[in-house]
């Protein structure tokens, strides 16, 4: 995602509100499924912790995960592009993190701002993080396929 302009994100909220009222009844089930999928992905990616930084919920929070964030460790023998390209060509959808270091986005070039010190964490996320979906409709077979595809990619890098 590249933000080349600063603007508004306006949507027909009345229609969304009507659909949302119906979906609210299903929300506890959706949250539970998203949390379960997130936990399964954490078990998968923890097997490869030499290559990936794992993300955890904040203490005392109960998140309904939007997606599973994957951050490739600095010094890994592959890039975010290498891995996401491989996953995408094997029918596993990925998305880059929405912004990363926001001041590196073109839309912020002409906006007055200041950066205090270095921003290594924001820069790392900007270049090394992407998402995999935790959609509540995923089955274990879907997640196993993602794991098999990841394992096949990493085979050439594992000792």
XYZ file of C-alpha atoms in Angstrom:
159
model
C 0.000 0.000 0.000
C 1.298 3.404 -0.958
C -0.277 6.580 0.336
C 0.552 9.150 -2.318
C -2.093 11.677 -1.208
C -3.665 12.657 2.054
C -7.442 12.531 1.860
C -10.632 11.194 3.330
C -12.005 7.680 3.349
C -15.753 8.213 3.120
C -18.134 5.301 2.926
C -21.922 4.907 2.962
C -22.049 4.384 6.741
C -25.836 3.932 6.912
C -25.673 0.828 4.742
C -22.718 -0.469 6.735
C -24.599 0.162 9.964
C -27.600 -1.848 8.744
C -25.403 -4.783 7.757
C -23.373 -4.428 10.939
C -26.460 -4.742 13.136
C -27.129 -8.146 11.609
C -23.482 -9.211 11.747
C -23.179 -8.267 15.444
C -25.154 -11.398 16.303
C -22.394 -13.465 14.693
C -19.490 -11.479 16.149
C -18.619 -13.761 19.112
C -18.304 -16.710 16.724
C -16.179 -14.651 14.310
C -13.863 -13.443 17.075
C -13.384 -16.966 18.411
C -12.543 -18.287 14.923
C -10.099 -15.439 14.226
C -8.362 -16.013 17.569
C -8.129 -19.748 16.886
C -6.648 -19.150 13.417
C -4.189 -16.634 14.862
C -3.092 -19.161 17.496
C -2.585 -21.879 14.876
C -0.467 -19.534 12.740
C 1.578 -18.637 15.832
C 2.344 -22.326 16.394
C 3.338 -22.672 12.753
C 5.563 -19.588 12.590
C 7.153 -20.301 15.982
C 8.741 -23.374 14.379
C 10.686 -20.957 12.184
C 11.559 -18.309 14.775
C 15.060 -17.952 13.297
C 13.359 -16.227 10.364
C 10.253 -14.595 11.847
C 9.418 -12.275 14.708
C 6.214 -13.393 16.411
C 3.507 -10.940 17.408
C 1.512 -11.306 20.602
C -1.530 -9.541 21.969
C -0.976 -6.876 24.590
C -1.490 -7.923 28.192
C -5.128 -7.963 29.299
C -6.407 -7.562 25.734
C -8.806 -9.809 23.840
C -8.158 -8.971 20.189
C -10.269 -9.895 17.227
C -7.408 -10.222 14.795
C -7.778 -8.588 11.407
C -4.980 -10.744 10.007
C -1.811 -12.563 11.044
C 1.182 -10.205 10.894
C 4.444 -11.756 9.721
C 7.697 -9.870 10.259
C 10.829 -11.273 8.668
C 13.852 -10.949 10.921
C 16.718 -8.742 9.788
C 19.420 -10.941 8.338
C 17.018 -13.616 7.096
C 18.240 -15.145 3.833
C 15.115 -13.981 2.001
C 13.111 -10.773 1.699
C 9.458 -9.991 2.213
C 9.121 -9.801 -1.558
C 10.707 -13.268 -1.995
C 8.314 -14.888 0.466
C 5.131 -13.042 -0.505
C 5.801 -13.652 -4.195
C 6.196 -17.363 -3.513
C 3.050 -17.497 -1.384
C 1.005 -15.535 -3.916
C 2.140 -17.725 -6.825
C 0.971 -20.701 -4.750
C -2.471 -19.166 -4.137
C -1.851 -17.882 -0.600
C -2.981 -14.273 -0.423
C -0.825 -11.768 1.411
C -1.014 -8.037 1.989
C 1.738 -5.619 2.966
C 1.325 -3.803 6.244
C -0.725 -0.697 5.517
C 1.915 1.901 6.262
C 4.986 0.883 8.183
C 6.981 4.058 8.687
C 4.318 6.573 7.713
C 6.751 9.437 7.106
C 8.276 7.400 4.262
C 4.952 7.434 2.423
C 4.884 9.840 -0.575
C 1.702 11.511 0.633
C 3.522 12.808 3.680
C 6.432 14.302 1.715
C 5.002 17.840 1.761
C 3.405 17.665 5.189
C 5.336 19.419 7.899
C 6.540 16.890 10.459
C 9.536 16.051 12.553
C 11.219 12.787 13.411
C 13.009 12.584 16.721
C 15.894 10.158 16.525
C 16.077 7.042 14.436
C 13.062 4.820 13.782
C 14.478 1.303 13.366
C 11.301 -0.506 14.449
C 9.044 1.489 12.126
C 11.561 0.989 9.315
C 11.710 -2.765 9.969
C 7.934 -3.039 9.846
C 7.876 -0.864 6.724
C 10.142 -3.253 4.815
C 9.686 -6.667 6.464
C 6.059 -7.079 7.573
C 3.055 -8.485 5.720
C -0.297 -10.061 6.589
C -1.886 -13.462 6.069
C -5.638 -13.671 6.545
C -7.330 -15.180 9.595
C -10.792 -15.061 8.028
C -13.275 -16.964 10.226
C -14.260 -19.210 7.313
C -10.785 -20.743 6.996
C -10.696 -24.457 7.587
C -7.826 -26.423 9.042
C -7.156 -27.692 5.508
C -6.682 -24.085 4.332
C -4.237 -23.348 7.141
C -2.404 -26.635 6.573
C -2.004 -25.643 2.928
C -0.456 -22.319 3.996
C 1.896 -24.231 6.299
C 2.851 -26.709 3.575
C 3.536 -23.834 1.183
C 5.622 -21.991 3.769
C 7.543 -25.181 4.572
C 8.279 -25.725 0.868
C 9.606 -22.166 0.552
C 11.776 -22.449 3.671
C 13.175 -25.855 2.715
C 16.000 -24.254 0.766
C 16.967 -22.127 3.797
C 16.706 -24.618 6.654
C 19.717 -26.355 8.016
